[in-house]
Short mmCIF file of C-alpha atoms in Angstrom, two decimals:
data_model
loop_
_atom_site.label_atom_id
_atom_site.label_comp_id
_atom_site.label_asym_id
_atom_site.label_seq_id
_atom_site.Cartn_x
_atom_site.Cartn_y
_atom_site.Cartn_z
CA MET R 14 133.08 12.70 157.79
CA LEU R 15 130.11 11.75 159.94
CA GLN R 16 131.12 8.11 159.94
CA SER R 17 134.63 8.85 161.08
CA ARG R 18 133.24 11.06 163.88
CA LEU R 19 130.93 8.26 165.04
CA GLN R 20 133.80 5.79 164.90
CA VAL R 21 135.79 8.11 167.13
CA LEU R 22 132.87 8.08 169.60
CA GLY R 23 133.09 4.30 169.64
CA VAL R 24 130.00 3.36 167.65
CA ALA R 25 130.57 0.20 165.57
CA PRO R 26 130.00 0.68 161.83
CA GLN R 27 127.39 -2.13 161.73
CA GLN R 28 125.07 -0.19 163.99
CA LEU R 29 124.80 2.66 161.49
CA SER R 30 121.96 2.47 158.97
CA CYS R 31 123.22 1.03 155.72
CA LEU R 32 122.12 2.16 152.30
CA HIS R 33 123.13 -1.11 150.69
CA THR R 34 120.30 -3.58 151.16
CA SER R 35 121.55 -6.26 148.78
CA THR R 36 125.06 -7.47 147.94
CA SER R 37 126.59 -6.95 144.56
CA LEU R 38 126.44 -10.72 143.94
CA GLU R 39 122.65 -10.98 143.82
CA THR R 40 121.76 -7.89 141.76
CA LYS R 41 119.62 -8.46 138.66
CA LYS R 42 120.70 -5.32 136.86
CA TRP R 43 120.75 -6.88 133.43
CA GLU R 44 117.11 -7.99 133.69
CA ARG R 45 116.11 -4.59 135.05
CA GLN R 46 117.29 -3.00 131.79
CA ASN R 47 114.24 -4.58 130.17
CA LEU R 48 111.92 -2.46 132.29
CA LYS R 49 113.11 0.88 130.95
CA VAL R 50 110.30 2.81 129.23
CA TYR R 51 111.19 5.54 126.73
CA PRO R 52 108.90 8.54 126.06
CA PRO R 53 106.92 8.53 122.77
CA GLN R 54 108.96 9.51 119.74
CA GLN R 55 108.01 12.32 117.36
CA PRO R 56 106.88 11.15 113.89
CA ASP R 57 109.95 12.62 112.16
CA ASP R 58 112.46 11.01 114.54
CA LEU R 59 114.48 7.94 113.54
CA ARG R 60 112.73 4.77 114.67
CA ARG R 61 114.45 3.68 117.85
CA PRO R 62 115.69 0.05 117.52
CA ALA R 63 114.28 -2.35 120.12
CA GLU R 64 116.80 -3.68 122.70
CA ILE R 65 116.15 -6.91 124.50
CA TYR R 66 118.25 -8.00 127.47
CA HIS R 67 118.26 -11.62 128.55
CA SER R 68 120.42 -13.73 130.81
CA ARG R 69 120.70 -17.11 132.43
CA ARG R 70 122.21 -17.50 135.89
CA GLN R 71 124.17 -20.31 137.55
CA ILE R 72 124.92 -22.38 134.45
CA LYS R 73 126.99 -25.43 135.35
CA TYR R 74 129.92 -24.51 133.08
CA SER R 75 133.17 -22.60 133.30
CA LYS R 76 133.12 -18.87 132.64
CA ASP R 77 136.33 -19.07 130.63
CA LYS R 78 134.97 -21.82 128.42
CA MET R 79 131.69 -19.92 128.04
CA TRP R 80 133.61 -16.81 127.00
CA TYR R 81 134.85 -18.48 123.83
CA LEU R 82 131.28 -19.13 122.71
CA ALA R 83 130.15 -15.67 123.74
CA LYS R 84 132.97 -14.12 121.68
CA LEU R 85 132.07 -16.33 118.75
CA ILE R 86 128.53 -14.98 118.39
CA ARG R 87 129.23 -11.30 119.07
CA GLY R 88 127.97 -9.18 116.16
CA MET R 89 126.25 -12.03 114.32
CA SER R 90 122.62 -12.00 113.28
CA ILE R 91 120.46 -14.17 115.51
CA ASP R 92 119.82 -16.83 112.86
CA GLN R 93 123.52 -17.17 112.13
CA ALA R 94 124.32 -17.35 115.83
CA ILE R 95 121.73 -20.07 116.49
CA ALA R 96 123.03 -22.04 113.51
CA GLN R 97 126.63 -21.81 114.72
CA LEU R 98 125.71 -22.87 118.24
CA GLU R 99 123.60 -25.77 117.04
CA PHE R 100 126.57 -27.41 115.34
CA ASN R 101 129.11 -26.55 118.00
CA ASP R 102 130.24 -29.49 120.12
CA LYS R 103 130.67 -27.64 123.42
CA LYS R 104 128.30 -28.13 126.34
CA GLY R 105 127.73 -24.39 126.72
CA ALA R 106 126.60 -24.10 123.11
CA LYS R 107 123.37 -25.97 123.79
CA ILE R 108 122.53 -23.79 126.77
CA MET R 109 123.42 -20.61 124.90
CA LYS R 110 121.17 -21.63 122.02
CA GLU R 111 118.25 -22.08 124.45
CA VAL R 112 118.93 -18.62 125.87
CA LEU R 113 118.95 -17.05 122.43
CA GLU R 114 115.69 -18.74 121.48
CA GLU R 115 114.05 -17.59 124.70
CA ALA R 116 115.24 -14.06 124.04
CA GLN R 117 113.87 -14.18 120.51
CA ASP R 118 110.43 -15.32 121.78
CA MET R 119 110.42 -12.61 124.39
CA ALA R 120 111.30 -10.00 121.79
CA VAL R 121 108.39 -10.94 119.54
CA LYS R 122 105.80 -11.36 122.27
CA ASN R 123 106.66 -8.68 124.83
CA HIS R 124 108.84 -6.06 123.16
CA ASN R 125 106.96 -5.39 119.92
CA VAL R 126 109.58 -6.71 117.56
CA GLU R 127 108.05 -7.32 114.14
CA TYR R 128 110.33 -9.89 112.52
CA LYS R 129 112.05 -12.43 114.68
CA SER R 130 114.98 -12.72 112.27
CA ASN R 131 115.59 -8.99 112.23
CA LEU R 132 117.71 -9.14 115.40
CA TYR R 133 121.44 -9.19 115.94
CA ILE R 134 123.60 -9.82 118.97
CA ALA R 135 124.94 -6.50 120.20
CA GLU R 136 126.46 -7.70 123.48
CA SER R 137 127.26 -11.19 124.68
CA ASN R 138 129.17 -11.85 127.91
CA SER R 139 129.84 -14.53 130.44
CA SER R 140 130.67 -13.99 134.08
CA LYS R 141 131.44 -15.95 137.23
CA GLY R 142 128.51 -17.34 139.16
CA LYS R 143 128.51 -18.53 142.76
CA TYR R 144 131.09 -21.26 143.33
CA LEU R 145 130.81 -24.19 145.73
CA LYS R 146 134.01 -25.20 147.48
CA ARG R 147 135.02 -28.80 148.07
CA ILE R 148 138.22 -30.59 149.10
CA ARG R 149 140.34 -32.23 146.52
CA PHE R 150 142.65 -34.82 148.02
CA HIS R 151 146.24 -34.87 146.83
CA GLY R 152 148.96 -37.31 147.69
CA ARG R 153 150.94 -37.32 150.94
CA GLY R 154 148.09 -35.99 153.04
CA ARG R 155 147.90 -32.78 151.10
CA PHE R 156 144.72 -31.26 149.82
CA GLY R 157 143.46 -28.51 147.65
CA VAL R 158 140.28 -26.48 147.53
CA MET R 159 138.24 -27.51 144.54
CA ASP R 160 135.83 -24.97 143.05
CA ILE R 161 132.60 -26.27 141.54
CA VAL R 162 132.18 -23.60 138.90
CA ASN R 163 129.04 -21.90 137.70
CA CYS R 164 128.70 -19.05 135.26
CA HIS R 165 126.13 -16.49 134.14
CA TYR R 166 125.49 -15.71 130.49
CA PHE R 167 124.22 -12.30 129.34
CA VAL R 168 122.98 -11.35 125.88
CA LYS R 169 121.59 -8.16 124.39
CA LEU R 170 119.64 -8.38 121.14
CA VAL R 171 119.02 -5.28 119.07
CA GLU R 172 116.51 -4.98 116.23
CA GLY R 173 117.90 -4.43 112.77
CA PRO R 174 120.47 -5.95 110.44
CA PRO R 175 123.87 -6.72 111.98
CA PRO R 176 126.33 -3.82 111.65
CA ILE R 177 129.05 -4.31 109.05
CA ILE R 178 132.49 -3.72 110.58
CA GLU R 179 135.05 -2.51 108.13
CA GLU R 180 138.22 -4.48 108.63
CA LYS R 181 141.34 -2.47 108.04
CA THR R 182 144.36 -4.38 106.87
CA GLY R 183 147.88 -3.53 107.99
CA PHE R 184 148.71 -2.27 104.53
CA ASP R 185 145.77 0.19 104.63
CA GLN R 186 146.86 1.47 108.01
CA ALA R 187 150.42 1.94 106.79
CA LYS R 188 149.16 3.80 103.72
CA GLU R 189 147.10 6.06 105.96
CA TYR R 190 150.08 6.76 108.15
CA VAL R 191 152.26 7.68 105.19
CA GLN R 192 149.51 9.92 103.82
CA ASN R 193 149.28 11.73 107.17
CA LEU R 194 153.01 12.34 107.06
CA LYS R 195 152.74 13.67 103.52
CA ASN R 196 149.89 16.03 104.47
CA ARG R 197 152.05 17.86 107.00
CA THR R 198 152.90 21.44 106.07
CA ILE R 199 155.50 23.72 107.53
CA ILE R 200 154.00 27.10 108.22
CA HIS R 201 155.86 30.36 107.90
CA SER R 202 158.53 28.75 105.78
CA LEU R 203 160.35 30.17 102.79
CA MET Q 21 136.76 -38.67 156.00
CA ALA Q 22 138.02 -36.06 158.45
CA MET Q 23 139.24 -38.72 160.97
CA PRO Q 24 141.60 -40.66 158.70
CA MET Q 25 143.01 -37.33 157.42
CA ARG Q 26 143.77 -36.18 160.94
CA ARG Q 27 145.38 -39.53 161.76
CA VAL Q 28 147.39 -39.30 158.56
CA LEU Q 29 148.51 -35.81 159.41
CA VAL Q 30 149.42 -36.67 163.01
CA ALA Q 31 151.26 -39.72 161.80
CA LEU Q 32 153.09 -37.61 159.23
CA HIS Q 33 153.85 -35.07 161.96
CA ARG Q 34 155.38 -37.82 164.08
CA THR Q 35 157.37 -39.31 161.25
CA THR Q 36 158.74 -35.86 160.25
CA LEU Q 37 159.80 -35.30 163.84
CA SER Q 38 161.46 -38.69 164.00
CA SER Q 39 163.24 -37.99 160.72
CA LEU Q 40 164.72 -34.87 162.29
CA LYS Q 41 166.34 -37.07 164.88
CA ASN Q 42 167.19 -39.85 162.45
CA ALA Q 43 168.96 -38.81 159.28
CA GLU Q 44 167.82 -41.87 157.28
CA GLY Q 45 164.12 -41.15 157.99
CA SER Q 46 162.88 -44.73 157.97
CA LEU Q 47 159.12 -44.50 157.56
CA ASP Q 48 158.22 -48.15 158.24
CA VAL Q 49 159.67 -48.24 161.77
CA TRP Q 50 157.09 -47.04 164.30
CA HIS Q 51 158.78 -45.12 167.11
CA PRO Q 52 156.83 -44.35 170.26
CA ALA Q 53 155.48 -40.78 170.63
CA PRO Q 54 158.34 -38.39 171.30
CA LEU Q 55 158.38 -36.42 174.56
CA TYR Q 56 158.21 -33.05 172.94
CA LEU Q 57 155.12 -33.67 170.75
CA PRO Q 58 153.00 -30.55 171.27
CA VAL Q 59 149.55 -31.31 172.65
CA ARG Q 60 147.62 -28.61 170.98
CA THR Q 61 148.67 -28.11 167.37
CA LYS Q 62 147.38 -25.43 165.08
CA LYS Q 63 144.82 -26.77 162.66
CA ARG Q 64 146.71 -26.63 159.42
CA PHE Q 65 144.03 -28.01 157.13
CA PHE Q 66 140.84 -26.60 155.85
CA ILE Q 67 137.60 -28.56 155.57
CA PRO Q 68 134.74 -26.58 154.09
CA PRO Q 69 131.69 -26.66 156.40
CA ALA Q 70 129.50 -28.23 153.69
CA VAL Q 71 131.53 -31.47 153.72
CA LYS Q 72 130.95 -32.16 157.44
CA THR Q 73 127.20 -31.87 157.34
CA ARG Q 74 126.41 -35.06 155.45
CA GLU Q 75 123.04 -35.77 157.01
CA LYS Q 76 120.98 -32.67 157.61
CA LYS Q 77 118.76 -33.04 160.66
CA VAL Q 78 115.13 -32.25 159.92
CA ILE Q 79 114.34 -29.34 162.23
CA ASP Q 80 110.78 -29.41 163.55
CA VAL Q 81 109.96 -25.72 163.84
CA GLU Q 82 106.56 -26.35 165.37
CA LYS Q 83 107.95 -28.42 168.21
CA LYS Q 84 110.59 -25.81 168.98
CA ALA Q 85 108.00 -23.03 169.02
CA ARG Q 86 105.77 -25.04 171.34
CA LYS Q 87 108.70 -25.61 173.72
CA ALA Q 88 109.52 -21.93 173.69
CA GLY Q 89 105.92 -21.16 174.52
CA ILE Q 90 105.12 -19.25 171.31
CA VAL Q 91 101.52 -19.79 170.25
CA LEU Q 92 100.84 -19.46 166.53
CA ARG Q 93 97.36 -18.36 165.47
CA GLN Q 94 95.37 -20.82 163.39
CA GLN Q 95 95.87 -20.11 159.67
CA TYR Q 96 92.70 -19.71 157.66
CA LEU Q 97 93.10 -20.74 154.04
CA GLU Q 98 90.57 -18.41 152.54
CA ARG Q 99 90.26 -16.79 149.19
CA PRO Q 100 89.16 -13.17 149.41
CA ILE Q 101 86.10 -12.21 147.36
CA ASN Q 102 85.26 -8.69 146.32
CA ILE Q 103 81.74 -7.54 147.13
CA ALA Q 104 82.08 -3.99 145.88
CA CYS Q 105 81.21 -5.02 142.32
CA THR Q 106 79.69 -7.92 140.40
CA ALA Q 107 81.67 -10.24 138.18
CA GLY Q 108 79.93 -9.52 134.90
CA ILE Q 109 77.09 -7.85 133.04
CA PHE Q 110 73.74 -9.46 133.80
CA ASP Q 111 71.17 -9.65 131.02
CA PRO Q 112 73.23 -7.57 128.63
CA TYR Q 113 71.68 -5.09 126.26
CA ILE Q 114 71.51 -6.29 122.68
CA PRO Q 115 72.07 -3.21 120.49
CA PRO Q 116 69.78 -3.09 117.43
CA GLU Q 117 71.39 -3.82 114.05
CA GLY Q 118 72.47 -0.82 112.08
CA ASP Q 119 72.47 1.58 115.02
CA ALA Q 120 74.07 4.92 114.07
CA ARG Q 121 74.49 3.73 110.48
CA LEU Q 122 71.49 5.57 109.00
CA SER Q 123 71.62 9.30 108.41
CA THR Q 124 69.17 11.66 110.17
CA LEU Q 125 67.60 12.74 106.90
CA THR Q 126 65.75 9.46 106.30
CA LYS Q 127 62.58 8.56 108.16
CA GLU Q 128 64.14 5.49 109.70
CA GLY Q 129 67.13 7.50 110.80
CA LEU Q 130 64.93 10.11 112.45
CA LYS Q 131 62.95 7.40 114.20
CA GLN Q 132 66.15 5.91 115.53
CA ARG Q 133 67.43 9.26 116.73
CA THR Q 134 64.30 10.25 118.59
CA GLU Q 135 63.63 6.85 120.10
CA GLN Q 136 62.89 7.19 123.72
CA LEU Q 137 64.12 4.74 126.33
CA ARG Q 138 62.50 1.45 125.41
CA GLN Q 139 59.47 0.84 127.50
CA SER Q 140 60.74 -2.59 128.44
CA ALA Q 141 59.41 -3.69 131.75
CA GLY Q 142 62.76 -4.95 132.94
CA SER Q 143 64.52 -1.64 132.54
CA GLN Q 144 61.66 0.35 134.08
CA LEU Q 145 61.53 -1.96 137.07
CA ALA Q 146 65.27 -1.72 137.53
CA ILE Q 147 65.20 2.09 137.34
CA ARG Q 148 62.39 2.13 139.89
CA LYS Q 149 64.44 -0.05 142.24
CA ILE Q 150 67.44 2.23 141.85
CA LYS Q 151 65.31 5.31 142.51
CA GLU Q 152 64.10 3.75 145.78
CA HIS Q 153 67.63 3.72 147.15
CA ASP Q 154 69.04 6.75 145.36
CA THR Q 155 66.42 9.51 145.17
CA GLN Q 156 68.51 11.80 142.97
CA PHE Q 157 68.78 9.35 140.11
CA LYS Q 158 67.43 10.75 136.83
CA THR Q 159 67.95 9.06 133.47
CA LYS Q 160 68.40 12.38 131.66
CA SER Q 161 71.16 13.72 133.91
CA PHE Q 162 72.67 10.27 134.44
CA ALA Q 163 73.74 9.98 130.81
CA GLU Q 164 75.77 13.20 131.06
CA GLN Q 165 77.26 12.01 134.33
CA ALA Q 166 78.20 8.70 132.71
CA GLN Q 167 80.00 10.47 129.88
CA GLU Q 168 81.94 12.57 132.39
CA ILE Q 169 82.98 9.46 134.31
CA PHE Q 170 84.07 7.85 131.04
CA ILE Q 171 86.20 10.82 130.00
CA GLU Q 172 87.82 11.19 133.39
CA ALA Q 173 88.57 7.48 133.67
CA HIS Q 174 90.26 7.38 130.29
CA ASN Q 175 92.28 10.52 131.03
CA HIS Q 176 93.52 8.92 134.20
CA LEU Q 177 94.30 5.76 132.23
CA ALA Q 178 96.41 7.75 129.81
CA GLN Q 179 98.33 9.41 132.68
CA PHE Q 180 98.02 6.22 134.72
CA ASN Q 181 96.79 7.39 138.09
CA ARG Q 182 96.03 4.18 139.97
CA GLU Q 183 94.05 5.58 142.87
CA LYS Q 184 91.74 7.82 140.85
CA LEU Q 185 91.22 5.04 138.31
CA HIS Q 186 90.08 2.67 141.05
CA SER Q 187 87.52 5.15 142.23
CA LEU Q 188 86.10 5.67 138.73
CA VAL Q 189 86.20 2.09 137.49
CA THR Q 190 85.07 -1.15 139.14
CA GLU Q 191 87.42 -3.91 140.19
CA ARG Q 192 86.16 -6.10 137.37
CA CYS Q 193 86.83 -3.48 134.74
CA TYR Q 194 90.23 -2.33 136.03
CA PRO Q 195 92.33 -5.34 134.92
CA GLU Q 196 90.61 -5.33 131.55
CA MET Q 197 91.55 -1.70 131.02
CA THR Q 198 95.08 -1.92 132.32
CA ARG Q 199 96.34 -5.37 131.27
CA GLY Q 200 99.48 -5.12 129.18
CA ASN Q 201 99.79 -1.38 129.68
CA ARG Q 202 102.65 -1.37 132.11
CA TYR Q 203 105.50 -0.83 129.69
CA LYS Q 204 103.48 1.10 127.14
CA THR Q 205 102.50 4.74 126.79
CA ILE Q 206 98.88 5.51 125.94
CA SER Q 207 97.79 8.88 124.63
CA TRP Q 208 93.99 9.31 124.45
CA ARG Q 209 91.99 12.41 123.72
CA PHE Q 210 88.27 13.06 123.71
CA VAL Q 211 87.47 15.40 120.81
CA GLU Q 212 83.71 15.90 120.92
CA SER Q 213 80.40 14.14 121.38
CA LEU Q 214 78.44 13.62 118.12
CA GLU Q 215 75.16 12.78 119.82
CA PRO Q 216 74.03 13.34 123.39
CA PRO Q 217 74.53 10.21 125.49
CA LYS Q 218 71.41 8.15 126.21
CA VAL Q 219 70.46 5.55 128.81
CA VAL Q 220 69.26 2.50 126.86
CA HIS Q 221 69.09 -0.33 129.37
CA ALA Q 222 69.04 -0.93 133.09
CA ARG Q 223 69.08 -3.99 135.28
CA CYS Q 224 69.21 -4.37 139.04
CA PRO Q 225 70.35 -7.88 139.88
CA GLU Q 226 70.58 -9.26 143.41
CA MET Q 227 73.72 -11.09 144.45
CA VAL Q 228 73.91 -13.95 146.96
CA SER Q 229 71.21 -12.73 149.38
CA LYS Q 230 67.90 -11.00 148.76
CA GLY Q 231 68.07 -7.24 148.91
CA ASN Q 232 71.75 -7.01 148.02
CA LEU Q 233 71.11 -4.92 144.91
CA TYR Q 234 73.64 -3.83 142.29
CA GLY Q 235 72.42 -1.43 139.66
CA GLN Q 236 73.79 -1.81 136.12
CA VAL Q 237 72.85 0.88 133.62
CA THR Q 238 73.84 0.81 129.93
CA VAL Q 239 74.54 4.15 128.24
CA ARG Q 240 74.90 4.61 124.49
CA MET Q 241 77.52 7.12 123.37
CA HIS Q 242 78.51 8.31 119.89
CA THR Q 243 81.73 10.30 120.14
CA LYS Q 244 84.93 11.35 118.41
CA GLN Q 245 88.13 10.16 120.05
CA THR Q 246 91.86 9.92 119.29
CA LEU Q 247 93.97 7.02 120.49
CA ALA Q 248 97.67 6.30 120.04
CA ILE Q 249 99.57 3.55 121.86
CA TYR Q 250 103.36 3.59 121.96
CA ASP Q 251 105.45 0.59 122.94
CA ARG Q 252 108.39 0.47 125.38
CA PHE Q 253 110.74 2.27 122.98
CA GLY Q 254 108.37 5.12 122.14
CA ARG Q 255 107.40 3.70 118.71
CA LEU Q 256 103.82 3.90 117.55
CA MET Q 257 102.01 0.58 117.89
CA LEU Q 258 98.37 1.46 117.32
CA GLY Q 259 96.35 4.40 116.05
CA THR Q 260 97.30 7.97 115.18
CA GLU Q 261 97.55 11.18 117.17
CA GLU Q 262 95.97 13.50 114.61
CA GLN Q 263 93.09 11.55 113.03
CA PRO Q 264 90.04 11.34 115.33
CA LYS Q 265 87.63 8.42 114.92
CA ASP Q 266 83.87 8.12 115.35
CA VAL Q 267 83.19 5.68 118.13
CA LEU Q 268 79.79 4.19 119.02
CA GLU Q 269 80.00 2.65 122.50
CA TYR Q 270 77.62 0.97 124.87
CA LEU Q 271 79.01 1.53 128.36
CA VAL Q 272 77.83 -0.30 131.42
CA LEU Q 273 78.04 1.51 134.74
CA GLU Q 274 77.48 -0.19 138.03
CA ARG Q 275 76.77 0.85 141.56
CA HIS Q 276 76.16 -1.05 144.77
CA VAL Q 277 72.87 0.81 145.45
CA VAL Q 278 72.34 -0.60 148.92
CA ASN Q 279 75.66 0.86 150.05
CA PRO Q 280 75.18 4.57 150.90
CA TYR Q 281 78.79 5.31 149.94
CA GLY Q 282 78.55 3.50 146.64
CA ARG Q 283 79.38 5.38 143.47
CA TRP Q 284 78.52 4.89 139.82
CA ARG Q 285 81.59 3.42 138.21
CA LEU Q 286 82.45 2.11 134.77
CA HIS Q 287 81.86 -1.65 134.77
CA GLY Q 288 82.33 -2.69 131.16
CA LYS Q 289 81.54 -2.22 127.50
CA ILE Q 290 79.23 -4.12 125.18
CA VAL Q 291 80.60 -4.81 121.70
CA PRO Q 292 77.78 -5.76 119.30
CA SER Q 293 78.15 -8.59 116.83
CA TRP Q 294 77.73 -6.21 113.86
CA ALA Q 295 80.53 -3.90 115.03
CA PRO Q 296 83.05 -2.98 112.29
CA ALA Q 297 86.44 -4.67 112.48
CA LYS Q 298 89.13 -2.76 114.34
CA ASP Q 299 92.05 -1.16 112.53
CA PRO Q 300 94.97 -3.52 112.08
CA ILE Q 301 98.11 -2.96 114.14
CA ILE Q 302 101.09 -1.41 112.44
CA LYS Q 303 103.35 -4.44 112.56
CA THR Q 304 102.93 -7.80 110.78
CA VAL Q 305 102.00 -10.78 112.91
CA LEU Q 306 102.81 -14.43 112.30
CA ILE Q 307 99.72 -16.63 112.12
CA PRO Q 308 100.68 -20.26 112.73
CA GLY Q 309 99.80 -22.41 109.75
CA PRO Q 310 98.01 -25.77 109.67
CA ASP Q 311 99.61 -28.89 111.09
CA LEU Q 312 101.08 -30.79 108.17
CA LYS Q 313 101.74 -34.50 108.04
CA PRO Q 314 105.22 -35.52 106.86
CA GLY Q 315 105.19 -35.45 103.09
CA GLU Q 316 102.40 -32.90 102.78
CA GLU Q 317 103.04 -29.50 101.28
CA PHE Q 318 101.62 -26.21 102.39
CA ASP Q 319 99.23 -24.77 99.83
CA ALA Q 320 99.58 -21.01 100.34
CA ILE Q 321 97.15 -19.91 97.59
CA ASN Q 322 94.14 -21.96 98.68
CA TYR Q 323 94.75 -21.54 102.39
CA GLN Q 324 92.23 -19.28 104.11
CA VAL Q 325 93.02 -17.76 107.47
CA PRO Q 326 90.32 -18.96 109.92
CA LYS Q 327 88.07 -16.11 111.02
CA SER Q 328 86.21 -16.12 114.35
CA GLU Q 329 82.43 -15.83 114.15
CA ALA Q 330 80.77 -12.46 114.86
CA VAL Q 331 79.34 -12.69 118.35
CA GLN Q 332 78.30 -10.03 120.79
CA TRP Q 333 80.70 -9.90 123.71
CA ASN Q 334 81.09 -7.79 126.81
CA LYS Q 335 84.29 -6.11 127.61
#
């Protein structure tokens, strides 16, 4: 309301004090998750699993191509993931393997993780980095804007064995559906 | 690259115009510029600014500033040194072997307990020098004061109060106390004092110039304390909350005696060579094995983990 009033008065919006001091493109939110400190746990509480966030920025690779690798290692244990990436032929696999090894070292040294193999990949994402634009010359005097692509890669390691996801087949789902139908009762009937 | 493109585009523009007149649109016949060619055409192509700037001119900031009349002050490349405290413990106290190991009931134990401050000339001289500058210094009351400083400093360390910690602990001791603590939670509690604290050693070294005296006094304390360190996720890393431990410590306090506003602050600790080993941490740690040549096998049974030699060190 205040801003609209000031605009009416003729004050340009840039002259107002701005709360946003950095753009959304340069935030390092993922790395800041590593600085969160939890209060001490009671002795009878469940031991909280350690979470380690790591990322690499401005990788010279496409975000779409990186996504395939990120999707591949989601939910795997760290040893399995490193093994899969080592024998993968893609360019991004080598970089991703380095990132995972760095994260593993960080976990053991800085985040009090006892066994370096006792980690699994909880989250693994790729996103668009900053692109450089160049001209791409086409025939007949035409041109296109060429993007030189960069991507970011984010990974979250959690301590513990990888969670086992129960895969439900179509037949099981159909059986469940039929069972639900059979369990229906008609109330206040004869 | 921009020039040939513009020429190409202008030429294309001309040929398209000529084709409008001429249905066949012969591209190899060069017609003279038509009368109605617009002089100022809208720029219909996009060249990113990065492409144009091939050679970046090296901008001499100094020259520009001189032209503008701005005078920059001469930069002094200096490293700041701290004169409020010394960098270490001079002539450290060597605690006698088996201190606080004998019970009071034996003759030797009683002798140990009732031992007065050693009549070593060095300590007496140092205490005399300190008393010259600080008239209220008394060895009997100083020990109590030292224990109070110790307790307060560690309480502030547990709550992590930076300012109060700086006033109770010297600049040399502060990083040693706080390194690695940032993402951890420390819970420390002083239970009780088993023996009254005692001043055992004193030295008054001079730094750099004559008369610049720093007093360093060693106090022996036998106390019961509880310590528990939690990591970033609130999990116990070291120690227990309930079980207190008997701790025998030799604290070194320092003061810049020449400075009238100087205060006695914790400067360090002396760990004797016969000190018992610390409790192991809760987690298992990987010790890197020996370097093996290709073809050699690692002999796990006969391999002994290398142990460091027992040496007195100051903390």
